[in-house]
XYZ file of C-alpha atoms in Angstrom:
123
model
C -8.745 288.466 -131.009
C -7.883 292.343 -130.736
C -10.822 292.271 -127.425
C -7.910 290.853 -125.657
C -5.612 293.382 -125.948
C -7.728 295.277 -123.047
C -5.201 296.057 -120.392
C -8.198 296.657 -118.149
C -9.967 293.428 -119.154
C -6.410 291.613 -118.877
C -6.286 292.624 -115.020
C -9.829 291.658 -114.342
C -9.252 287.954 -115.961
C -5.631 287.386 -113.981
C -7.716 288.285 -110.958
C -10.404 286.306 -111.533
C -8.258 283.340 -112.469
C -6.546 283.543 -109.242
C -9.845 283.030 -107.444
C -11.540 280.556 -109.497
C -12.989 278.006 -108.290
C -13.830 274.741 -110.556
C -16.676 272.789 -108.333
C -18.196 276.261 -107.442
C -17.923 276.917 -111.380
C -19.381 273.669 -112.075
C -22.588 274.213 -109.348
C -23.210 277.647 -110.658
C -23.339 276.501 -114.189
C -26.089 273.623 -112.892
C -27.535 276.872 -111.596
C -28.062 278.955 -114.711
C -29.207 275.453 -116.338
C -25.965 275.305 -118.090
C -26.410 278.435 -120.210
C -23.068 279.951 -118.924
C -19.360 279.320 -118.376
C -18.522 280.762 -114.893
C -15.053 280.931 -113.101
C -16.856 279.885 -109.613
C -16.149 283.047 -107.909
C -19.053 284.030 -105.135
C -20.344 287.919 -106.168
C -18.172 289.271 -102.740
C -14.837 288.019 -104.165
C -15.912 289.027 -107.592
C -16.536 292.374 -107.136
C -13.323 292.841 -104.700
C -11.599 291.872 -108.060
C -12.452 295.038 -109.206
C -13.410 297.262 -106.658
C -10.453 299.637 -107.553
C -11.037 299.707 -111.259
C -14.014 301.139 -110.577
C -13.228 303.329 -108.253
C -10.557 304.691 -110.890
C -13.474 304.878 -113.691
C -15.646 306.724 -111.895
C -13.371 309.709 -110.735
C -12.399 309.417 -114.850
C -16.252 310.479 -114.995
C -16.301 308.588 -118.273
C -17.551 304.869 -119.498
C -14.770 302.657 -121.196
C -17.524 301.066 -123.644
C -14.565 298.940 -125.121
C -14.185 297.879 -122.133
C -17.525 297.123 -121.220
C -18.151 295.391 -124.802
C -14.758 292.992 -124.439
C -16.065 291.985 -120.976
C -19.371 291.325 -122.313
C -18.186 289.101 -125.473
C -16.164 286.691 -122.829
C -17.130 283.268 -122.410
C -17.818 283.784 -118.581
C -21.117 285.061 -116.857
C -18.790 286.484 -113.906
C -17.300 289.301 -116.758
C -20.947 290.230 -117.772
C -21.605 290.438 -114.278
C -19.187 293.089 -113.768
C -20.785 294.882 -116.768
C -23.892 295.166 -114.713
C -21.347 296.413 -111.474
C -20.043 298.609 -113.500
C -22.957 300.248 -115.116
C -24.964 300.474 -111.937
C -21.455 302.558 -110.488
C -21.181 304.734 -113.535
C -24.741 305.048 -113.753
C -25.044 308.988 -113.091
C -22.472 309.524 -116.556
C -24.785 307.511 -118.978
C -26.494 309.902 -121.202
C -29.893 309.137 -123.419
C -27.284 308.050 -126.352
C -26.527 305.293 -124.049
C -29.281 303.153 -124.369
C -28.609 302.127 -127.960
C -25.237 300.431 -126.266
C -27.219 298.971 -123.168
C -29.915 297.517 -125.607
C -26.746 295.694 -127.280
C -26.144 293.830 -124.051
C -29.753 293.176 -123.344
C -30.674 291.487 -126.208
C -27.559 289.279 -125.613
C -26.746 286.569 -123.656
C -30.145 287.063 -122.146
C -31.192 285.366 -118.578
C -32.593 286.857 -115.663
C -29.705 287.726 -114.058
C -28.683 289.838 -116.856
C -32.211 291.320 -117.065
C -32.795 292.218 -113.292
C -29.485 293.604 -113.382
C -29.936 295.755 -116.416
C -33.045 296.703 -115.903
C -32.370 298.398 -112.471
C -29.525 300.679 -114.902
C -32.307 301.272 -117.706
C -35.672 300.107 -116.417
């Protein structure tokens, strides 16, 4: 799949395989009412996975949408997750143009999480 060909995205996963954790994966799952595949990382540890990459985006001043969109298509809620992270760090760069792209991930995937979390971006 050419998604995975995101060094960004590549660094995020090796972190976040490093800190998985399978019975917190499996509770969190039971959770969400088994809508979603999660590594089992708890949001502190997540977002320490990649603290620095967005540090780095937002002197850049710019959104990686690839990025954004190849962590969004992933399997696990923890990568849509740090869409939301993201997008609430980089939120003074969006622009009205942006919406069209933030609809794409609301209207996908869809669960509250996702919602309360975009909404606070967009709402």
């Amino acid at each position: 799949m050419a998604f995975m060909t995101n060094p960004k995205f590549n660094s995020v996963i090796t972190h976040f395989k490093e800190v998985a954790d399978e019975n917190k994966a499996e509770k969190m799952a039971s959770y969400m009412r088994n809508h979603f595949v999660f590594f089992g990382i708890p949001t502190p540890m997540r977002r320490a996975c990649y603290k620095e990459l967005l540090k780095q985006d937002k002197k850049s001043k710019e959104i990686d949408w690839h990025f954004l969109d190849v962590c969004w298509e992933d399997e696990h809620r923890e990568c849509q997750y740090l869409v939301v992270d993201y997008l609430t760090t980089m939120k003074s760069f969006l622009v009205f143009e942006d919406i069209s792209k933030i609809e794409t991930y609301v209207r996908s995937k869809q669960w509250w999480d996702s919602i309360d979390g975009l909404d606070k971006i967009i709402g």
